[in-house]
PDB file of C-alpha atoms and ligand atoms in Angstrom:
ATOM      1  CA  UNK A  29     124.895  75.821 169.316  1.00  0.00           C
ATOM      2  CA  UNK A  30     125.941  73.154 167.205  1.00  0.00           C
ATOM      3  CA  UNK A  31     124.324  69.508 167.964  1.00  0.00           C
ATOM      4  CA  UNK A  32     126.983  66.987 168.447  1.00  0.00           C
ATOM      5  CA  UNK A  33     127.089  63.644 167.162  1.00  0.00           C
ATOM      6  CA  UNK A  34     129.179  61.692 169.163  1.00  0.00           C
ATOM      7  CA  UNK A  35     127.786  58.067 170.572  1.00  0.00           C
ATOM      8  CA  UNK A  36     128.237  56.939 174.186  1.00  0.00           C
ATOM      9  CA  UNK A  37     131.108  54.488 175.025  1.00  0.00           C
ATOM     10  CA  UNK A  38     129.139  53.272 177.704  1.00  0.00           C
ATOM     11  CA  UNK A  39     125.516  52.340 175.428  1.00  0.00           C
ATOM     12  CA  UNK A  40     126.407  53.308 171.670  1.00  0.00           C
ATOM     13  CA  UNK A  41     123.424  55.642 171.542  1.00  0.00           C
ATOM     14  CA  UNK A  42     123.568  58.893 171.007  1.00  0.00           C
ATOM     15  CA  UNK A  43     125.074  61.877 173.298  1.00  0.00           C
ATOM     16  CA  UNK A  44     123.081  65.009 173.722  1.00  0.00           C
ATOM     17  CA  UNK A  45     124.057  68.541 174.494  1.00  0.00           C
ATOM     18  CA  UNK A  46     122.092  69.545 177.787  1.00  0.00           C
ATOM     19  CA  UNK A  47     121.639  73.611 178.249  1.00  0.00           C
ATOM     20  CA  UNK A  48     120.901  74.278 181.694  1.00  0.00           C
ATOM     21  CA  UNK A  49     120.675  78.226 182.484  1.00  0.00           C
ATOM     22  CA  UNK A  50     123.064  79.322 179.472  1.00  0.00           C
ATOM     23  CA  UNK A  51     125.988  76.528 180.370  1.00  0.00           C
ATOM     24  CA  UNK A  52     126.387  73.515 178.435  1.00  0.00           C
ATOM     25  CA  UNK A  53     127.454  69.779 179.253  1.00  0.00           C
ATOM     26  CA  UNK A  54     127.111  66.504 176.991  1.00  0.00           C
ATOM     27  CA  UNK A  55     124.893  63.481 178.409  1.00  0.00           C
ATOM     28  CA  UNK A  56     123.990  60.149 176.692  1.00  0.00           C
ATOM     29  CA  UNK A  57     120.293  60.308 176.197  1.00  0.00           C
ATOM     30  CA  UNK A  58     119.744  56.685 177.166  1.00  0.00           C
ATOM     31  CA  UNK A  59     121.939  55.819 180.376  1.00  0.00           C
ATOM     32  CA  UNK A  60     122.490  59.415 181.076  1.00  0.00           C
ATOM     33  CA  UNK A  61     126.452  58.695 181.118  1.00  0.00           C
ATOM     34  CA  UNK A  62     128.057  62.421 181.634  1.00  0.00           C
ATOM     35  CA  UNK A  63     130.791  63.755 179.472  1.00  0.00           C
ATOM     36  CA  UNK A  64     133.348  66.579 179.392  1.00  0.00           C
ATOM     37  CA  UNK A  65     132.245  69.662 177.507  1.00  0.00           C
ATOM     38  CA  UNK A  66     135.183  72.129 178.194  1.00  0.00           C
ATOM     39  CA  UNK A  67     135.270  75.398 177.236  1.00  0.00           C
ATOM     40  CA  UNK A  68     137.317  77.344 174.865  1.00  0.00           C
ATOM     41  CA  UNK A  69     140.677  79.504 176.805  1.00  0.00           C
ATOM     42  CA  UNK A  70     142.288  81.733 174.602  1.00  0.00           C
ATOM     43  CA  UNK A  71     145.011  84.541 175.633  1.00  0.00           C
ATOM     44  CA  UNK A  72     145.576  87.619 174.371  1.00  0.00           C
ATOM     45  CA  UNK A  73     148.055  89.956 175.635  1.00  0.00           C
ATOM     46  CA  UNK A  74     148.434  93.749 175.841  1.00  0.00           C
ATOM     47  CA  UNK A  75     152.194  95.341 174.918  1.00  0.00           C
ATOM     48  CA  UNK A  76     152.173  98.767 176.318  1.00  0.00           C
ATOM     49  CA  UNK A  77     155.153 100.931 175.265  1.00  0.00           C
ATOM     50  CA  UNK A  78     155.374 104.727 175.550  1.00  0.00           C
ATOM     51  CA  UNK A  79     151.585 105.191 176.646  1.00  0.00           C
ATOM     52  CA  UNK A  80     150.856 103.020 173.670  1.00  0.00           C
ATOM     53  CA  UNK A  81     149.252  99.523 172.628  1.00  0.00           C
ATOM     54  CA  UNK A  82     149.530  97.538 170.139  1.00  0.00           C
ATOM     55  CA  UNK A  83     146.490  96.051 168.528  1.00  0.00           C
ATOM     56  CA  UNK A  84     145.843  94.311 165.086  1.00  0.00           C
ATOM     57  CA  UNK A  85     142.999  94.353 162.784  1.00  0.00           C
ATOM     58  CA  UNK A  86     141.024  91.587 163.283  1.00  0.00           C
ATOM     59  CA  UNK A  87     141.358  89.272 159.702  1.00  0.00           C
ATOM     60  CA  UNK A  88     138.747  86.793 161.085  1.00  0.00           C
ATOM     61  CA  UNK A  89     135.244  86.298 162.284  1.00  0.00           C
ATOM     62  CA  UNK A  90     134.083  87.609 165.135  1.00  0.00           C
ATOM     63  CA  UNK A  91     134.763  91.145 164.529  1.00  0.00           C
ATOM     64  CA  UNK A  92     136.222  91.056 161.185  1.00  0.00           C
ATOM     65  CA  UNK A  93     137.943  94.520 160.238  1.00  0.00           C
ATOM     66  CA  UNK A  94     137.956  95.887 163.814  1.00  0.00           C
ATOM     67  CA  UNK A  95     141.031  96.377 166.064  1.00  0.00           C
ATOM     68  CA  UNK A  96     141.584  94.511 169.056  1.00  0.00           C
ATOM     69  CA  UNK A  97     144.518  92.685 171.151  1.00  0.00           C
ATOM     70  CA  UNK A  98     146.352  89.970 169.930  1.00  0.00           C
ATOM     71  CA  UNK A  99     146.013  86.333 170.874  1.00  0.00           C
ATOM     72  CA  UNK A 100     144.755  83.600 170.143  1.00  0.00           C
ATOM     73  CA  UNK A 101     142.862  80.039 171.771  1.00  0.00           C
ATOM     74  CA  UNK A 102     145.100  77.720 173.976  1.00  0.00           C
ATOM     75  CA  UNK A 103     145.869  74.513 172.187  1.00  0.00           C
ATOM     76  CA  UNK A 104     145.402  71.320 174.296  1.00  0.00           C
ATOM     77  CA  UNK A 105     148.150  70.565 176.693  1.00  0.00           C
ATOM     78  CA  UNK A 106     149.943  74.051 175.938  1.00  0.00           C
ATOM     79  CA  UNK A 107     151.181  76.162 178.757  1.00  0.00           C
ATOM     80  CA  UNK A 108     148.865  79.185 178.573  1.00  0.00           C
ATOM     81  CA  UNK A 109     152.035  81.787 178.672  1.00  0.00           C
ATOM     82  CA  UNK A 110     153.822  79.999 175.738  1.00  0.00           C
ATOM     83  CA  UNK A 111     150.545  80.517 173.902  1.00  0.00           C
ATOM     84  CA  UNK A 112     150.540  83.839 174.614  1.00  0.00           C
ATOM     85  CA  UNK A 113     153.970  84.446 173.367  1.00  0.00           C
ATOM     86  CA  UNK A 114     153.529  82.248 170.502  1.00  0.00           C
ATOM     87  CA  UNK A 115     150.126  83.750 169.152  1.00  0.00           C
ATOM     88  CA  UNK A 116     151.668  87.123 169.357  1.00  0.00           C
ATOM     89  CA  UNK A 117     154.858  85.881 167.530  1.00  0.00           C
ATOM     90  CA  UNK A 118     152.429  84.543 164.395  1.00  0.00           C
ATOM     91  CA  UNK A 119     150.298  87.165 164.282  1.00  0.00           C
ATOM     92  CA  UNK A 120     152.406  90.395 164.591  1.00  0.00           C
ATOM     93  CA  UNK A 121     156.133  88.972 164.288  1.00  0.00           C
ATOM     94  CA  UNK A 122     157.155  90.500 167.465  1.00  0.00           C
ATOM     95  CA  UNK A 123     158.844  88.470 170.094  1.00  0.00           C
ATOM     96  CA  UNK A 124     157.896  89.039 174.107  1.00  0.00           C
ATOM     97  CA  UNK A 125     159.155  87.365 176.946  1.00  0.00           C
ATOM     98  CA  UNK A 126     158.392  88.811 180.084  1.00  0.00           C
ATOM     99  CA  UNK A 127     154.512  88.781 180.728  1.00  0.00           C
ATOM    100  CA  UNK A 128     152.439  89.607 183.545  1.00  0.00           C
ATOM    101  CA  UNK A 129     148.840  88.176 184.775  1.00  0.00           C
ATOM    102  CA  UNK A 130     146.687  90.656 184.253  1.00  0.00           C
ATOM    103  CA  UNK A 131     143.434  88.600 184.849  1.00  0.00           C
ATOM    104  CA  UNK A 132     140.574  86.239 183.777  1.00  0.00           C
ATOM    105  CA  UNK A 133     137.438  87.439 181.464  1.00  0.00           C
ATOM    106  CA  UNK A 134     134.256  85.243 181.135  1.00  0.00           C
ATOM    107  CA  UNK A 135     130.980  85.629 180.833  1.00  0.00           C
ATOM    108  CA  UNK A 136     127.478  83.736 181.506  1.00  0.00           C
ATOM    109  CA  UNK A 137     126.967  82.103 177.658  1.00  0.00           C
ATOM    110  CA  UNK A 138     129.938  82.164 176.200  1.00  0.00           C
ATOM    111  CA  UNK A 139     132.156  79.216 175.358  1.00  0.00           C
ATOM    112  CA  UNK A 140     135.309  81.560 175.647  1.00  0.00           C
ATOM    113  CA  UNK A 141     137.394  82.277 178.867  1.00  0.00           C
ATOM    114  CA  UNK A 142     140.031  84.654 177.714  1.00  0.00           C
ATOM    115  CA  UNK A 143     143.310  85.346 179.977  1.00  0.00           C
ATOM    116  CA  UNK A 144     145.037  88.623 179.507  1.00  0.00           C
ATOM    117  CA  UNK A 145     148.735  89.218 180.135  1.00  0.00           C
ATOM    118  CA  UNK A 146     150.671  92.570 180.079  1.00  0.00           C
ATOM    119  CA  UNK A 147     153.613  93.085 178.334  1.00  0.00           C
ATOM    120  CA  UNK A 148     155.980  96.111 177.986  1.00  0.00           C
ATOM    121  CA  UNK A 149     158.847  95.187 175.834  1.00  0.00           C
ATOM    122  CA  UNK A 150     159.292  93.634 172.451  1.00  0.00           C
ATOM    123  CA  UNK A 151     161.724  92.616 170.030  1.00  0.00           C
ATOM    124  CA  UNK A 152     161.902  92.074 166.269  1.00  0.00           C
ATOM    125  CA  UNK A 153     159.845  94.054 163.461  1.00  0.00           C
ATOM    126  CA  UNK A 154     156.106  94.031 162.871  1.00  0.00           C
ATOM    127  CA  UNK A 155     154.997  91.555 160.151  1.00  0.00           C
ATOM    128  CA  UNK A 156     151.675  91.001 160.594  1.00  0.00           C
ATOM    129  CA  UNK A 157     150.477  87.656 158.926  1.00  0.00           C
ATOM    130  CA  UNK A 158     147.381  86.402 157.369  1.00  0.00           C
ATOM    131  CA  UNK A 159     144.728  86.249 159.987  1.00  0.00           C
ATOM    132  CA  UNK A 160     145.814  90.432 160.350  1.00  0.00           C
ATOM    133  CA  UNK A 161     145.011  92.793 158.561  1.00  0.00           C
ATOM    134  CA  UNK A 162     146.840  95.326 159.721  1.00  0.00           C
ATOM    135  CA  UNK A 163     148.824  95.914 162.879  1.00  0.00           C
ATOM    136  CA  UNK A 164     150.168  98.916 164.766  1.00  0.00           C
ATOM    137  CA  UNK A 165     150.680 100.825 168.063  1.00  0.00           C
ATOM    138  CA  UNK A 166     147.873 103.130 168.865  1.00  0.00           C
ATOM    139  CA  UNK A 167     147.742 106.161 172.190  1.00  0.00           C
ATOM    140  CA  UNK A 168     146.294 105.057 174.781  1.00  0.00           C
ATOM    141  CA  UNK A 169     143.898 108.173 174.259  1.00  0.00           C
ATOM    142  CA  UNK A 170     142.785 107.580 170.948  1.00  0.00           C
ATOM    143  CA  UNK A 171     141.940 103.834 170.723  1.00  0.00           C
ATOM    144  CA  UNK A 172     140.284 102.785 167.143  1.00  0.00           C
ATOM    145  CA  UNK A 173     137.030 100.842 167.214  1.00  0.00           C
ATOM    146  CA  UNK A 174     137.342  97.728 168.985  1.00  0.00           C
ATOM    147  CA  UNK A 175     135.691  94.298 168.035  1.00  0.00           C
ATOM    148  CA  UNK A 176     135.630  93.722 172.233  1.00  0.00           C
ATOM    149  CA  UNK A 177     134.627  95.896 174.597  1.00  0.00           C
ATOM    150  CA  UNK A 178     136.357  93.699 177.449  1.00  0.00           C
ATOM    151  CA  UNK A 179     139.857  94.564 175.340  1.00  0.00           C
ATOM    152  CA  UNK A 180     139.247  98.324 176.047  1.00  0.00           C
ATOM    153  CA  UNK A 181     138.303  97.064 180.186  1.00  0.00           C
ATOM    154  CA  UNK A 182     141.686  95.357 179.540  1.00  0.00           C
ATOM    155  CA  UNK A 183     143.925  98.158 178.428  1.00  0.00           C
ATOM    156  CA  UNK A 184     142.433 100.576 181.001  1.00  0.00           C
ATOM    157  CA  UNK A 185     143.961  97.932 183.394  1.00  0.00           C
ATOM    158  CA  UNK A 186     147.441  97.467 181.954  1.00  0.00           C
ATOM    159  CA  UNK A 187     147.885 101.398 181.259  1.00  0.00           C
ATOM    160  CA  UNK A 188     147.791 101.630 185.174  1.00  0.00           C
ATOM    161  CA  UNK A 189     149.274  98.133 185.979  1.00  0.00           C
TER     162      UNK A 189
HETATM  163 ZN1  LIG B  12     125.044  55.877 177.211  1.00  0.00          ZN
END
């Protein structure tokens, strides 16, 4: 975990990062002032057409050359299905609209909360772009390697959702 550097606006000294069992929070070491330490949301989504899914291969760190959904992190103040729709859009050039809640993935440790939505339409041609490497629809029954194992816990879901 990277130390921050940030000062205090109450003091001016210097603001820690506290770990108490595996969760995180900032806290001026001097007047012990409290500050917002939020985690990270990012949505993927899983487009499920003729007992298929698409899936991209990954570009980026973690997981670099391994499949898994697309998505992407939340930016601040973004409605979390416009993300959704809009990370898909960049990264595979398809265009969804109507997505479901699927649900909510976290775990003890990890910065990340990741939402997954289903999906079972599309529209437009696949172009992945440079975070991809490649991108494609894959059965159900023969999933590639995945870079998650909560994607596979994911697509179980939607293939019966
Ligand atoms: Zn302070």
């Amino acid at each position: 975990m990277q130390q921050s550097h940030s000062y205090c606006p109450e003091c001016g000294n210097t603001i820690a990062l506290v770990e108490f069992e595996q969760t995180y929070m900032l806290k001026c070491s001097t007047c012990k002032a409290e500050y917002y330490f939020d985690p990270k949301v990012s949505a993927v989504c899983a487009l499920i057409s003729d007992n298929q899914v698409l899936l991209i291969k990954r570009g980026n760190e973690p997981g670099y050359g391994k499949w898994s959904l697309p998505g992407g992190y939340v930016d601040r103040s973004e409605k979390v299905e416009d993300a959704v729709i809009r990370e898909i859009r960049e990264e595979t050039g398809l265009r969804i609209e109507d997505i479901t809640l699927l649900g909510v993935y976290s775990s003890t440790g990890s910065p990340v909360i990741v939402i997954a939505y289903l999906t079972r339409a599309s529209s437009g041609h696949i172009t992945p772009n440079h975070e991809v490497l490649e991108c494609g629809f894959f059965d159900l029954n023969t999933l590639p390697e995945l870079a998650f194992p909560r994607d596979e816990e994911i697509i179980r879901l939607a293939a019966v959702s």
